[in-house]
Coordinates of C-alpha atoms and ligand atoms in Angstrom, one line a residue:
M1064 CA 53.1 103.1 113.8
T1065 CA 53.2 101.5 117.3
R1066 CA 54.4 97.9 116.8
I1067 CA 53.0 95.3 119.2
L1068 CA 54.6 91.9 119.1
L1069 CA 52.1 89.1 119.9
L1070 CA 53.8 85.8 120.8
H1071 CA 52.3 82.3 121.2
G1072 CA 54.1 79.3 122.6
P1073 CA 53.6 75.5 122.2
N1074 CA 50.3 73.8 121.3
L1075 CA 48.5 77.1 120.7
S1076 CA 48.7 76.4 117.0
Q1077 CA 45.9 73.9 117.8
L1078 CA 43.4 76.4 119.1
G1079 CA 40.0 75.8 117.7
S1080 CA 40.0 72.1 118.3
R1081 CA 42.2 71.9 121.5
D1082 CA 40.2 71.4 124.7
P1083 CA 37.4 73.8 123.8
A1084 CA 36.1 73.7 127.4
Q1085 CA 39.3 75.5 128.5
Y1086 CA 40.4 77.4 125.4
G1087 CA 37.2 78.0 123.5
T1088 CA 36.6 77.4 119.8
A1089 CA 38.4 80.3 118.2
T1090 CA 41.4 79.4 116.1
L1091 CA 44.8 81.0 116.4
D1092 CA 44.1 83.2 113.4
E1093 CA 40.9 84.4 115.1
V1094 CA 42.5 85.4 118.4
V1095 CA 45.2 87.2 116.5
A1096 CA 42.5 89.0 114.5
A1097 CA 40.8 90.0 117.8
A1098 CA 44.0 91.6 118.9
R1099 CA 44.4 93.4 115.6
A1100 CA 40.8 94.7 115.6
E1101 CA 41.6 96.5 118.9
A1102 CA 45.0 97.7 117.7
T1103 CA 44.3 99.0 114.2
P1104 CA 41.9 101.9 115.1
A1105 CA 44.4 103.0 117.8
G1106 CA 47.1 103.3 115.2
A1107 CA 49.0 100.2 116.3
D1108 CA 50.2 97.2 114.3
V1109 CA 50.2 93.6 115.7
E1110 CA 53.0 91.3 114.4
H1111 CA 52.3 87.7 115.3
F1112 CA 54.7 84.8 115.9
Q1113 CA 53.9 81.3 117.1
T1114 CA 56.3 78.5 117.6
E1115 CA 56.6 75.0 119.1
H1116 CA 60.4 75.5 119.6
E1117 CA 61.5 77.3 122.7
G1118 CA 64.8 78.6 121.2
L1119 CA 62.9 80.3 118.3
L1120 CA 60.8 82.1 120.8
L1121 CA 63.9 83.2 122.7
E1122 CA 65.5 84.4 119.5
R1123 CA 62.4 86.4 118.5
L1124 CA 62.5 88.1 121.9
H1125 CA 66.2 89.0 121.4
T1126 CA 65.4 90.5 118.0
A1127 CA 62.6 92.5 119.6
R1128 CA 65.3 94.4 121.7
T1129 CA 66.4 96.3 118.6
D1130 CA 63.7 96.0 115.8
G1131 CA 61.4 98.7 117.0
T1132 CA 59.0 96.5 119.0
A1133 CA 57.1 98.9 121.3
A1134 CA 55.4 96.2 123.5
V1135 CA 55.0 92.5 123.8
I1136 CA 51.9 90.4 124.5
I1137 CA 52.8 86.8 125.3
N1138 CA 50.8 83.6 125.7
A1139 CA 53.7 81.3 126.4
G1140 CA 51.5 78.2 126.8
A1141 CA 53.1 75.6 129.1
W1142 CA 56.5 77.4 129.0
T1143 CA 54.8 79.9 131.3
H1144 CA 55.2 77.3 134.1
T1145 CA 58.6 75.9 133.3
S1146 CA 60.9 78.2 131.4
Y1147 CA 63.5 80.2 133.3
A1148 CA 65.2 80.9 129.9
L1149 CA 62.0 82.6 128.8
H1150 CA 62.0 84.5 132.1
D1151 CA 65.5 85.7 131.4
A1152 CA 64.8 86.7 127.8
L1153 CA 61.7 88.7 128.8
E1154 CA 63.7 90.4 131.6
L1155 CA 66.3 91.6 129.0
L1156 CA 63.6 93.3 126.9
E1157 CA 62.8 96.8 128.2
V1158 CA 59.4 97.4 126.7
P1159 CA 55.9 96.9 128.3
K1160 CA 55.2 93.1 128.5
I1161 CA 51.7 91.6 129.1
E1162 CA 51.3 87.9 130.1
L1163 CA 48.2 86.5 128.5
H1164 CA 46.2 83.2 128.9
L1165 CA 42.9 82.1 127.5
S1166 CA 42.1 80.0 130.6
N1167 CA 42.2 81.0 134.2
I1168 CA 45.5 79.3 135.1
H1169 CA 44.8 79.8 138.8
A1170 CA 41.6 77.7 138.7
R1171 CA 43.2 74.6 137.1
E1172 CA 45.9 72.0 137.9
A1173 CA 48.3 73.2 140.7
F1174 CA 51.3 73.3 138.3
R1175 CA 49.5 76.0 136.1
S1176 CA 49.1 78.4 139.0
T1177 CA 52.8 79.2 139.0
S1178 CA 54.0 81.5 136.3
V1179 CA 57.8 81.9 136.1
I1180 CA 57.3 84.8 133.7
A1181 CA 54.9 86.9 135.7
P1182 CA 57.6 88.6 137.7
V1183 CA 59.2 90.0 134.5
C1184 CA 55.9 91.1 132.9
D1185 CA 54.0 94.3 133.7
G1186 CA 50.8 92.4 134.3
S1187 CA 48.8 89.3 133.5
I1188 CA 45.4 88.7 131.9
A1189 CA 43.9 85.2 132.3
G1190 CA 40.6 83.5 132.1
F1191 CA 38.7 85.7 129.6
G1192 CA 39.2 83.5 126.5
I1193 CA 39.5 85.4 123.2
D1194 CA 38.3 88.6 125.0
G1195 CA 41.6 88.7 126.7
Y1196 CA 43.3 89.7 123.4
P1197 CA 41.8 93.1 123.0
L1198 CA 42.2 93.6 126.7
A1199 CA 45.9 92.9 126.4
V1200 CA 46.2 95.3 123.5
R1201 CA 44.5 98.0 125.6
A1202 CA 46.8 97.3 128.5
A1203 CA 49.9 97.5 126.3
L1204 CA 48.8 100.8 124.8
A1205 CA 47.9 102.2 128.2
L1206 CA 51.4 101.3 129.5
L1207 CA 53.0 102.9 126.4
G1208 CA 50.9 106.1 127.0
R1209 CA 52.2 106.2 130.6
R1210 CA 55.8 105.8 129.5
A1211 CA 55.6 108.3 126.7
Ligands
LIG1757 C1 47.5 78.6 128.4 C2 47.5 78.0 129.8 C3 48.7 77.1 129.9 O1 48.7 76.5 131.2 C4 48.7 76.0 128.9 O2 49.8 75.2 129.0 C5 48.5 76.5 127.5 C6 47.5 77.6 127.3 C7 46.2 79.5 128.2 O3 46.1 80.2 127.2 O4 45.2 79.3 129.0 O5 49.0 76.0 126.5 O6 48.6 79.5 128.3

């Protein structure tokens, strides 16, 4: 079974009621389910982890180096724009990595258009709301197919 690790950073626990104009009305459980619905028929499994604590996210990424994780999809929330530690943890992890955002980070406040993690991810998906989740799973599986 191909194991995809789906990670969410801060404030994404509040999806569903957080700024629906930017993030839509789907809850965190619902966006995770959208990823799983794409992965399961393809024989892949989505493990999900969300945290408000940056160190826990870094530790989860370190664990992913040796626990059989095949690919990572990460919506890092605001840490996308600020965290060089997250950049470094992702850089250490040698599996396909997809950066994901619900909103189009390039069409919002200026600070959101910089992603410090983009250079250490294989690619980015932003602006498609919940539909970005199955797209990210497809991108991860395609990258794995190319590396196999
Ligand atoms: C986000 C975009 C970030 O700028 C923001 O801080 C979030 C959510 C998105 O999914 O659009 O928390 O990552």
